[in-house]
Coordinates of C-alpha atoms and ligand atoms in Angstrom, one line a residue:
M1 CA 11.9 9.8 26.0
S2 CA 9.7 8.6 23.2
Q3 CA 6.7 10.5 22.1
R4 CA 3.6 8.5 21.4
L5 CA 1.0 10.0 19.1
P6 CA -2.3 10.6 20.8
G7 CA -4.6 7.7 20.2
I8 CA -2.0 5.7 18.4
A9 CA -2.1 2.7 20.7
N10 CA -5.2 1.2 19.2
R11 CA -4.4 1.7 15.6
P12 CA -3.6 -1.3 13.4
G13 CA 0.1 -1.9 12.8
V14 CA 1.2 0.0 16.0
S15 CA 2.8 -1.8 18.9
Q16 CA 0.4 -2.3 21.8
S17 CA 2.4 -5.2 23.1
S18 CA 4.4 -3.8 26.0
G19 CA 2.5 -1.0 27.5
R20 CA 5.9 0.6 28.4
M21 CA 5.7 4.2 27.4
S22 CA 9.3 4.4 26.4
K23 CA 9.4 1.2 24.3
R24 CA 10.7 2.0 20.8
F25 CA 9.1 0.8 17.6
Y26 CA 11.6 -2.0 16.8
I27 CA 12.0 -3.2 13.2
T28 CA 14.5 -5.7 11.8
T29 CA 15.6 -7.2 8.5
A30 CA 16.9 -10.7 8.1
I31 CA 20.7 -10.8 8.6
D32 CA 22.4 -11.5 5.4
Y33 CA 24.9 -14.3 4.8
V34 CA 28.3 -12.5 5.0
N35 CA 29.8 -14.6 2.1
G36 CA 27.1 -13.6 -0.5
Q37 CA 27.4 -10.5 -2.6
P38 CA 24.9 -7.7 -1.7
H39 CA 22.2 -7.8 -4.5
L40 CA 18.8 -6.4 -5.4
G41 CA 16.9 -8.8 -2.9
H42 CA 19.0 -7.7 0.0
A43 CA 18.7 -4.0 -1.0
Y44 CA 14.9 -4.3 -1.4
E45 CA 14.4 -5.7 2.1
K46 CA 16.5 -3.1 3.7
V47 CA 14.8 -0.3 1.8
V48 CA 11.4 -1.6 2.8
A49 CA 12.4 -1.7 6.5
D50 CA 14.0 1.7 6.2
A51 CA 10.9 3.3 4.7
I52 CA 8.8 1.9 7.5
A53 CA 11.4 3.0 10.1
R54 CA 11.5 6.5 8.7
A55 CA 7.7 6.6 8.4
R56 CA 7.3 5.8 12.1
R57 CA 9.8 8.5 13.0
S58 CA 7.9 10.9 10.9
L59 CA 4.8 9.9 12.8
G60 CA 6.5 10.8 16.1
Q61 CA 7.6 7.4 17.3
E62 CA 11.0 6.5 18.6
V63 CA 12.4 3.8 16.4
F64 CA 15.1 1.2 16.6
Y65 CA 16.0 -0.3 13.2
L66 CA 18.4 -3.2 13.2
T67 CA 20.1 -4.9 10.3
G68 CA 23.3 -7.0 10.1
L69 CA 25.1 -10.1 9.2
D70 CA 24.9 -13.8 9.7
E71 CA 28.6 -14.9 9.9
H72 CA 28.9 -18.4 11.3
G73 CA 28.6 -21.8 9.6
Q74 CA 30.2 -24.2 7.2
K75 CA 30.0 -22.1 4.1
V76 CA 31.9 -19.2 5.7
Q77 CA 34.5 -21.6 7.3
Q78 CA 35.1 -23.2 3.9
A79 CA 35.2 -19.9 1.9
A80 CA 37.7 -18.4 4.4
L81 CA 39.8 -21.6 4.1
A82 CA 39.8 -21.5 0.3
E83 CA 41.1 -17.9 0.5
G84 CA 43.8 -18.8 3.1
K85 CA 42.2 -16.5 5.7
S86 CA 41.0 -17.0 9.2
P87 CA 37.2 -17.0 9.3
Q88 CA 37.2 -13.9 11.5
A89 CA 39.5 -12.0 9.1
Y90 CA 37.4 -13.1 6.2
C91 CA 34.2 -11.9 7.9
D92 CA 35.8 -8.6 8.9
E93 CA 36.7 -7.8 5.3
L94 CA 33.2 -8.6 4.0
A95 CA 31.4 -6.8 6.9
A96 CA 33.0 -3.6 5.7
V97 CA 31.5 -4.2 2.2
W98 CA 28.1 -4.8 3.7
K99 CA 28.2 -1.7 6.0
R100 CA 29.1 0.4 3.0
F101 CA 26.2 -1.1 1.1
A102 CA 23.8 -0.1 3.9
A103 CA 25.2 3.5 3.7
R104 CA 24.8 3.6 0.0
L105 CA 21.1 2.7 0.4
D106 CA 20.7 5.7 2.7
L107 CA 19.5 3.5 5.5
T108 CA 18.8 4.9 9.0
N109 CA 19.6 1.7 10.8
D110 CA 20.4 2.4 14.5
D111 CA 22.7 -0.5 14.9
F112 CA 24.4 -3.2 12.7
V113 CA 24.7 -6.6 14.3
R114 CA 27.3 -9.2 13.5
T115 CA 26.8 -12.7 14.9
T116 CA 30.5 -13.0 15.6
E117 CA 30.4 -10.1 18.1
A118 CA 30.8 -10.8 21.8
R119 CA 27.5 -9.1 22.7
H120 CA 25.6 -11.5 20.5
K121 CA 27.5 -14.7 21.4
Q122 CA 27.0 -14.2 25.2
V123 CA 23.3 -13.8 24.8
V124 CA 23.0 -16.9 22.5
Q125 CA 24.9 -18.9 25.2
A126 CA 22.6 -17.5 27.9
I127 CA 19.6 -18.6 25.8
L128 CA 21.1 -22.1 25.3
A129 CA 21.9 -22.5 28.9
K130 CA 18.3 -21.4 29.9
L131 CA 16.7 -23.8 27.5
H132 CA 19.0 -26.6 28.5
A133 CA 18.3 -26.1 32.2
G134 CA 14.5 -26.0 31.3
G135 CA 14.7 -29.5 29.8
H136 CA 14.0 -28.3 26.2
F137 CA 17.0 -30.2 24.7
Y138 CA 18.0 -33.9 24.6
K139 CA 21.0 -35.6 23.0
E140 CA 20.5 -38.4 20.5
A141 CA 22.4 -40.3 17.8
Y142 CA 21.6 -39.6 14.2
S143 CA 22.4 -41.7 11.2
G144 CA 21.4 -40.5 7.7
F145 CA 22.0 -38.0 5.0
Y146 CA 23.5 -34.6 5.4
S147 CA 23.9 -31.7 3.0
T148 CA 27.0 -29.7 3.9
K149 CA 26.0 -26.9 1.6
E150 CA 22.7 -26.3 3.2
E151 CA 23.9 -27.5 6.7
T152 CA 20.8 -29.6 6.9
F153 CA 19.8 -33.2 7.5
L154 CA 17.9 -35.0 4.7
T155 CA 15.6 -37.9 4.9
E156 CA 14.3 -40.4 2.4
K157 CA 11.5 -38.0 1.6
D158 CA 14.0 -35.6 0.2
R159 CA 15.2 -38.1 -2.4
R160 CA 14.0 -37.7 -6.0
P161 CA 12.4 -40.6 -7.8
D162 CA 15.8 -41.6 -9.3
G163 CA 17.3 -41.8 -5.7
T164 CA 19.4 -38.7 -6.1
F165 CA 19.0 -35.4 -4.1
D166 CA 18.3 -32.0 -5.6
P167 CA 21.6 -30.4 -6.8
A168 CA 20.7 -27.4 -4.6
Y169 CA 21.8 -29.5 -1.6
G170 CA 25.3 -29.8 -3.1
E171 CA 27.3 -32.8 -1.9
V172 CA 25.1 -35.1 0.3
I173 CA 27.0 -37.3 2.7
R174 CA 26.1 -40.2 5.0
L175 CA 26.5 -39.1 8.5
E176 CA 26.5 -40.8 11.9
E177 CA 26.7 -38.6 14.9
Q178 CA 25.3 -37.5 18.2
N179 CA 23.6 -34.1 18.5
Y180 CA 21.4 -32.0 20.7
Y181 CA 17.7 -31.7 19.7
F182 CA 15.1 -29.1 20.7
R183 CA 11.7 -30.7 21.5
L184 CA 9.2 -29.0 19.3
S185 CA 6.1 -31.2 19.4
A186 CA 4.8 -29.7 22.6
H187 CA 4.7 -26.3 20.9
Q188 CA 2.7 -27.1 17.9
Q189 CA -0.8 -26.6 19.3
W190 CA -0.3 -23.3 21.1
L191 CA 1.4 -21.9 18.0
I192 CA -1.5 -22.8 15.8
E193 CA -3.9 -21.2 18.3
Y194 CA -1.7 -18.1 18.6
I195 CA -1.5 -17.5 14.8
E196 CA -5.2 -18.0 14.5
A197 CA -5.9 -15.6 17.3
N198 CA -3.4 -13.0 16.1
P199 CA -4.1 -12.4 12.4
D200 CA -1.4 -9.7 12.2
F201 CA 1.3 -12.0 13.4
V202 CA 2.2 -13.2 9.9
Q203 CA 1.4 -10.9 7.0
P204 CA 0.3 -10.9 4.2
D205 CA -2.7 -13.3 4.9
Y206 CA -1.6 -15.8 2.3
R207 CA 1.7 -16.3 4.1
R208 CA -0.2 -16.7 7.3
N209 CA -2.3 -19.4 5.7
E210 CA 0.8 -21.1 4.4
V211 CA 2.2 -21.3 7.9
L212 CA -1.1 -22.6 9.4
G213 CA -1.4 -25.2 6.6
F214 CA 2.1 -26.4 7.3
L215 CA 1.5 -26.6 11.1
K216 CA -1.9 -28.4 10.7
N217 CA -0.7 -30.9 8.2
N218 CA 2.7 -31.9 9.6
V219 CA 4.0 -33.1 12.9
L220 CA 6.9 -30.9 13.8
E221 CA 10.1 -32.7 13.9
D222 CA 12.5 -31.8 16.7
L223 CA 15.1 -29.3 15.6
C224 CA 18.8 -30.3 15.7
I225 CA 20.5 -27.3 17.4
S226 CA 24.1 -28.5 17.4
R227 CA 27.0 -29.5 15.2
P228 CA 30.0 -31.4 16.5
S229 CA 33.0 -29.0 16.6
S230 CA 35.1 -31.8 15.1
R231 CA 33.2 -31.2 11.8
L232 CA 32.5 -27.5 12.1
N233 CA 34.1 -25.2 14.5
W234 CA 33.1 -21.8 13.1
G235 CA 30.1 -21.3 15.5
I236 CA 29.1 -20.5 19.0
P237 CA 30.1 -23.3 21.5
L238 CA 27.3 -24.8 23.4
P239 CA 27.8 -23.6 27.0
F240 CA 26.9 -27.0 28.4
D241 CA 29.0 -29.1 25.9
P242 CA 32.1 -27.6 24.3
A243 CA 32.4 -30.5 21.9
Y244 CA 29.6 -28.8 19.9
V245 CA 28.8 -25.5 18.3
T246 CA 25.3 -24.0 17.8
Y247 CA 23.3 -24.6 14.6
V248 CA 23.6 -21.5 12.5
W249 CA 19.9 -20.8 12.3
F250 CA 19.5 -20.9 16.1
D251 CA 22.4 -18.5 16.3
A252 CA 21.1 -16.2 13.6
L253 CA 17.5 -15.9 14.7
S254 CA 18.7 -14.9 18.2
N255 CA 20.2 -11.7 16.8
Y256 CA 16.8 -10.0 17.0
I257 CA 16.8 -10.3 20.8
S258 CA 20.6 -10.4 21.5
V259 CA 21.1 -6.8 20.7
P260 CA 18.4 -5.4 23.0
A261 CA 19.3 -8.1 25.6
A262 CA 23.0 -7.1 25.6
S263 CA 22.0 -3.5 26.3
G264 CA 19.9 -4.5 29.3
D265 CA 16.5 -4.1 27.7
P266 CA 13.8 -4.5 30.4
G267 CA 11.6 -6.2 27.9
V268 CA 14.0 -9.2 27.8
P269 CA 13.5 -11.7 30.6
E270 CA 16.3 -12.6 33.1
P271 CA 18.8 -14.2 32.8
L272 CA 19.1 -13.4 29.1
R273 CA 19.2 -9.7 29.8
Q274 CA 22.8 -8.7 30.4
K275 CA 23.6 -7.0 33.6
S276 CA 26.7 -5.2 32.3
A277 CA 24.2 -3.0 30.5
A278 CA 25.0 0.1 28.5
E279 CA 24.4 3.3 30.3
Q280 CA 21.0 3.8 28.6
P281 CA 19.4 0.4 28.1
L282 CA 17.6 0.0 24.8
E283 CA 13.8 -0.5 25.3
A284 CA 12.9 -2.3 22.2
W285 CA 11.8 -5.9 22.8
P286 CA 9.4 -7.3 21.7
A287 CA 10.1 -6.4 18.1
D288 CA 7.3 -4.8 16.2
I289 CA 8.2 -6.0 12.7
H290 CA 10.6 -8.6 11.4
V291 CA 10.9 -7.9 7.6
I292 CA 11.9 -11.1 5.8
G293 CA 11.7 -12.8 2.4
K294 CA 9.3 -15.7 1.7
D295 CA 12.0 -18.3 1.6
I296 CA 12.7 -18.0 5.4
L297 CA 9.2 -17.9 6.6
K298 CA 9.3 -21.2 8.5
F299 CA 12.3 -20.2 10.5
H300 CA 10.6 -16.9 11.5
A301 CA 7.0 -18.0 12.0
V302 CA 7.6 -21.5 13.5
Y303 CA 11.0 -22.0 15.0
W304 CA 11.5 -18.4 16.2
P305 CA 8.2 -18.1 18.2
I306 CA 8.9 -21.5 19.7
M307 CA 12.4 -20.5 20.8
L308 CA 11.0 -17.3 22.3
R309 CA 8.2 -19.0 24.2
A310 CA 10.7 -21.6 25.6
M311 CA 12.9 -18.8 26.8
G312 CA 10.0 -16.9 28.4
A313 CA 10.2 -13.9 26.1
P314 CA 7.2 -12.1 24.6
L315 CA 6.7 -12.7 20.9
P316 CA 7.2 -10.1 18.1
R317 CA 4.1 -8.4 16.9
Q318 CA 4.6 -9.2 13.2
V319 CA 6.6 -11.1 10.7
L320 CA 6.2 -9.2 7.4
V321 CA 7.0 -11.3 4.4
H322 CA 8.0 -9.9 1.1
G323 CA 8.3 -11.7 -2.3
W324 CA 11.3 -12.3 -4.4
W325 CA 12.7 -10.2 -7.3
Q326 CA 13.5 -11.7 -10.6
K327 CA 15.2 -10.0 -13.5
D328 CA 13.6 -10.1 -16.9
G329 CA 11.3 -12.9 -15.7
Q330 CA 14.2 -15.2 -14.7
K331 CA 15.8 -16.1 -11.4
M332 CA 18.8 -13.8 -10.7
S333 CA 22.0 -15.8 -11.0
K334 CA 25.6 -14.7 -11.0
S335 CA 26.7 -17.5 -13.2
T336 CA 24.4 -16.4 -16.1
G337 CA 25.1 -12.7 -15.4
N338 CA 21.3 -12.1 -14.9
V339 CA 21.6 -9.8 -11.9
V340 CA 20.8 -6.3 -10.9
D341 CA 23.6 -4.6 -9.0
P342 CA 22.0 -2.0 -6.8
V343 CA 25.2 -0.1 -6.4
A344 CA 25.7 0.3 -10.1
V345 CA 22.1 1.5 -10.4
I346 CA 22.6 4.0 -7.6
D347 CA 25.9 5.2 -9.2
E348 CA 24.1 5.9 -12.4
W349 CA 20.7 7.1 -11.3
G350 CA 20.9 8.1 -7.6
V351 CA 19.8 6.3 -4.5
D352 CA 16.3 7.9 -4.5
A353 CA 15.6 6.7 -8.0
F354 CA 16.5 3.2 -6.9
R355 CA 14.4 3.4 -3.7
F356 CA 11.5 4.8 -5.6
Y357 CA 11.5 2.1 -8.2
V358 CA 11.5 -0.8 -5.8
L359 CA 9.0 0.6 -3.4
R360 CA 6.6 1.8 -6.2
E361 CA 6.9 -1.2 -8.4
L362 CA 6.4 -4.0 -5.8
D363 CA 3.9 -4.2 -3.0
I364 CA 5.1 -6.1 0.1
G365 CA 4.1 -9.7 -0.6
P366 CA 4.1 -10.7 -4.2
D367 CA 7.1 -11.5 -6.4
G368 CA 8.5 -8.7 -8.5
N369 CA 10.3 -8.5 -11.8
W370 CA 13.0 -5.9 -12.6
T371 CA 13.4 -4.8 -16.1
D372 CA 15.8 -1.9 -17.1
A373 CA 13.1 -0.6 -19.4
G374 CA 10.5 -0.6 -16.6
F375 CA 13.0 1.3 -14.4
R376 CA 13.7 3.9 -17.1
S377 CA 10.1 4.5 -17.9
R378 CA 9.1 5.0 -14.2
Y379 CA 12.0 7.3 -13.8
A380 CA 11.0 9.4 -16.8
A381 CA 7.2 9.4 -16.1
E382 CA 7.0 9.7 -12.4
L383 CA 10.2 11.3 -11.3
A384 CA 11.5 13.4 -14.1
N385 CA 8.2 14.5 -15.7
G386 CA 6.1 14.1 -12.6
L387 CA 7.6 15.2 -9.3
G388 CA 10.8 16.8 -10.7
N389 CA 8.9 18.9 -13.3
L390 CA 6.3 20.0 -10.8
V391 CA 8.9 21.2 -8.2
N392 CA 11.2 22.8 -10.8
R393 CA 8.5 24.8 -12.6
S394 CA 6.7 25.8 -9.5
L395 CA 9.8 27.2 -7.8
S396 CA 11.2 28.6 -11.0
M397 CA 8.0 30.6 -11.6
L398 CA 8.0 31.8 -8.0
K399 CA 11.6 33.0 -8.5
R400 CA 10.9 34.6 -11.9
Y401 CA 7.6 36.3 -11.2
R402 CA 7.9 37.2 -7.5
N403 CA 11.7 37.2 -7.0
G404 CA 11.4 34.1 -4.9
C405 CA 9.2 35.8 -2.3
V406 CA 6.3 33.6 -1.0
P407 CA 2.9 35.4 -1.6
P408 CA 0.0 35.4 1.0
V409 CA -1.6 32.1 1.9
A410 CA -4.0 30.7 -0.6
T411 CA -6.1 27.6 -0.2
E412 CA -7.3 26.2 -3.6
L413 CA -5.3 23.0 -3.4
E414 CA -5.7 22.7 0.4
P415 CA -8.6 20.1 0.4
E416 CA -6.7 17.8 -1.9
A417 CA -3.4 18.1 -0.1
T418 CA -5.1 17.5 3.3
R419 CA -6.9 14.4 1.9
V420 CA -3.7 13.0 0.7
V421 CA -1.9 13.7 4.0
T422 CA -4.7 12.0 5.9
Q423 CA -4.7 9.0 3.7
T424 CA -1.0 8.7 3.6
R425 CA -0.9 8.8 7.4
Q426 CA -3.3 5.9 7.5
L427 CA -1.5 3.9 4.9
L428 CA 1.9 4.4 6.6
L429 CA 0.5 3.0 9.8
Q430 CA -0.5 -0.1 7.9
N431 CA 3.0 -0.3 6.3
Q432 CA 1.3 0.1 2.9
L433 CA 4.3 1.6 1.1
Q434 CA 3.3 1.2 -2.5
A435 CA -0.2 2.5 -1.8
S436 CA 1.3 5.5 0.0
L437 CA 3.4 6.3 -3.0
L438 CA 0.4 6.0 -5.3
C439 CA -1.6 8.3 -3.0
I440 CA 1.3 10.9 -2.9
G441 CA 1.6 10.6 -6.7
S442 CA -2.0 11.6 -7.1
L443 CA -1.2 15.0 -5.5
V444 CA 1.8 15.4 -7.9
T445 CA -0.6 14.7 -10.9
R446 CA -3.2 17.1 -9.5
A447 CA -0.7 19.9 -9.0
N448 CA 0.8 19.4 -12.5
Q449 CA -2.7 19.6 -14.0
Y450 CA -3.3 22.8 -11.9
V451 CA -0.3 24.4 -13.5
D452 CA -1.6 23.5 -17.0
H453 CA -5.1 24.8 -16.2
T454 CA -4.2 28.0 -14.4
A455 CA -1.3 28.8 -16.9
P456 CA 0.7 31.1 -14.6
F457 CA 3.0 31.9 -17.5
K458 CA -0.1 33.6 -19.1
L459 CA -1.2 35.3 -15.9
A460 CA 2.2 36.8 -15.5
K461 CA 1.8 38.7 -18.7
D462 CA -1.4 40.5 -17.5
P463 CA -0.9 43.0 -14.6
A464 CA -4.6 42.8 -13.8
Q465 CA -4.1 39.1 -12.9
A466 CA -1.4 39.8 -10.2
R467 CA -3.6 38.5 -7.3
R468 CA -4.5 35.4 -9.2
L469 CA -0.9 34.7 -10.0
D470 CA -0.1 35.1 -6.3
E471 CA -2.7 32.5 -5.4
V472 CA -1.5 30.0 -7.9
L473 CA 2.2 30.4 -6.9
Y474 CA 1.4 30.0 -3.2
N475 CA -0.7 26.8 -3.9
L476 CA 2.2 25.3 -5.9
A477 CA 5.0 26.2 -3.5
E478 CA 2.9 24.8 -0.6
V479 CA 2.2 21.6 -2.4
C480 CA 5.9 21.2 -3.0
R481 CA 6.6 21.7 0.7
I482 CA 3.9 19.2 1.7
L483 CA 5.2 16.7 -0.9
A484 CA 8.7 16.9 0.7
V485 CA 7.3 15.9 4.1
L486 CA 5.2 13.1 2.6
L487 CA 8.1 11.7 0.5
W488 CA 10.8 11.8 3.2
P489 CA 10.4 8.2 4.3
F490 CA 10.8 7.0 0.7
L491 CA 13.1 9.6 -1.0
P492 CA 14.9 11.2 1.9
G493 CA 17.5 13.0 -0.2
T494 CA 15.0 14.4 -2.6
A495 CA 12.7 15.5 0.2
E496 CA 15.6 17.3 1.8
K497 CA 16.6 18.9 -1.5
I498 CA 13.0 20.3 -1.9
Y499 CA 13.3 21.8 1.6
G500 CA 16.7 23.2 0.6
Q501 CA 15.4 24.8 -2.6
L502 CA 12.5 26.3 -0.5
A503 CA 15.2 27.6 1.9
L504 CA 13.4 26.0 4.8
P505 CA 15.3 25.2 8.0
G506 CA 15.6 21.6 9.3
K507 CA 14.4 18.5 7.6
P508 CA 11.0 17.5 6.3
D509 CA 11.0 14.6 8.7
R510 CA 7.9 15.1 10.7
L511 CA 4.5 14.3 9.3
D512 CA 2.9 17.0 11.5
Q513 CA 4.7 19.6 9.3
A514 CA 2.3 18.6 6.5
V515 CA -0.3 21.0 7.5
W516 CA -1.5 23.5 4.9
G517 CA -0.5 27.1 5.3
K518 CA 2.8 26.5 7.1
L519 CA 4.9 28.0 4.3
P520 CA 5.2 31.6 5.6
P521 CA 4.2 34.5 3.3
G522 CA 7.1 36.8 2.8
H523 CA 9.7 34.0 3.1
S524 CA 12.4 34.0 0.4
I525 CA 13.0 30.7 -1.3
G526 CA 16.4 29.5 -2.5
S527 CA 17.5 28.4 -6.0
P528 CA 15.5 25.8 -8.0
A529 CA 17.5 23.0 -9.6
P530 CA 16.3 19.9 -11.4
L531 CA 15.7 17.0 -9.0
F532 CA 15.7 14.2 -11.6
P533 CA 17.4 15.3 -14.8
R534 CA 15.8 13.9 -18.0
R535 CA 17.8 11.2 -19.6
E536 CA 18.1 10.2 -23.3
A537 CA 16.3 6.9 -24.1
Ligands
MSP1 N1 21.1 -15.5 6.8 C1 19.8 -15.9 6.5 C2 18.8 -15.1 7.3 C3 18.9 -15.2 8.8 S1 17.7 -14.1 9.6 C4 17.8 -14.6 11.2 C5 19.6 -15.6 5.0 N2 20.4 -14.8 4.4 S2 20.3 -14.4 2.8 O1 21.4 -13.5 2.6 O2 20.3 -15.5 2.0 O3 19.0 -13.6 2.6 C6 18.7 -12.4 3.3 C7 17.3 -11.9 2.9 O4 17.3 -11.5 1.5 C8 16.2 -12.9 3.1 O5 15.1 -12.3 3.7 C9 15.9 -13.3 1.7 O6 14.5 -13.6 1.5 C10 16.2 -12.0 0.9 N3 16.4 -12.2 -0.5 C11 17.4 -13.0 -1.1 N4 17.2 -13.0 -2.4 C12 16.1 -12.3 -2.7 C13 15.5 -11.9 -4.0 N5 15.9 -12.3 -5.1 N6 14.4 -11.1 -3.9 C14 14.0 -10.6 -2.7 N7 14.6 -10.9 -1.5 C15 15.5 -11.9 -1.5 O7 18.6 -16.1 4.5

């Protein structure tokens, strides 16, 4: 089954939670609202999770990467109605769009969950039944304000000084109804202590402090987990009261455990784990990383751990919170046309240029700003003139001066390459994607300088310099090979092209291939071709 790296268990950022040897490294993204259009923010989150998933695979771990769709709720019901479709047919059409989107991003997700699938619904009902039996819910009448758009109850506190509500809430109605509530107050203290004792649980630190500040300064209000089916029927029926469906966030958060539970994961407690398990149960729970955006932190760092504790399931190791992208310093908004369409960018520039820009531009945490000029200038400087130029001229010279035949092993760039490999390995284990790309970029810069300093095109003119030319050509080709291995989690297509141009078998998908001297002397490389064509300004 899975291979663990020696000594990996005590490293930061690596799962130590289960002790089961075969447990996979389990990473998730938020599940997107099916009725929205896939945009830069969704693409970014999925690419971040994909780069981490690929990095872990490259490090020798078995990975399970899950993404998917949040399909229930009022907005979907209304949108389907407006188009004269059944909610299910409406979701099925959009799900095809979202799945294509994931493929365009070159994601290696192992599964794609939809909350309307039977496997998810049965686990949500099992969770609800267990929590109900455990006395976690009570039924009570509510009278007050309700935003249908946000599917949330509002209080006097939410009113603005002029008595109105923020337009973001849409139409606010007065509502009187009975609902089921989840008792949260008993959970407040252990959660504070847990987050304090486990500094990795919410990252970056400023997000962790935000959660702690919230928990210490507020009394948690009980969470309404139902909606009457008379008002909203596009949801999962409560197993103990069919007059209600499940609140969409309770339903959505459960996706992270429903997929492993439905496959019989031994890490999920009975009776949530389904007996009709797949032949090979997934061993994934608890999740190692939930990648989410900053706007949904409270759901993931407060409600979700409480839900899990109440159901007797171990908590995920980490909630990793990224910032929000703007375009040209403004919030992206369809109505003003201020949006970045990732698919259009990929069509024009290629998926690796897109993945490179978002991961290189923005560290996981702060907010980012997309500008087309910034994108073009990174493409030109770091991809076309940096990496692309290095690989193209290195392999072209090897082809021209040595007929593509790899010379004997030489070691001039070995110390630098080895340093970069060691540092990148450490950074990847800490999910430091931007820093990894900077570190890898330093090897590209160094190797390009090496070409300029050693001037192989001059050496080639002097037969007395043949040995020296051999050395230079080996150093360059070997750096290209090592770069392919280092870059695979980030730019998988480019990394594979470099391997292809070197005519090496397999994929550059294991970090332990990044050992100096593995490019065999006497090996014939393939044909060099530009990786990132230069573009006119
Ligand atoms: N369906 C809920 C999540 C349920 S998870 C159990 C939801 N969906 S969403 O489609 O609105 O957002 C999905 C993810 O995209 C969230 O993590 C959100 O933060 C992220 N982003 C949405 N817009 C974004 C940007 N402009 N920039 C970066 N990420 C953003 O919330």
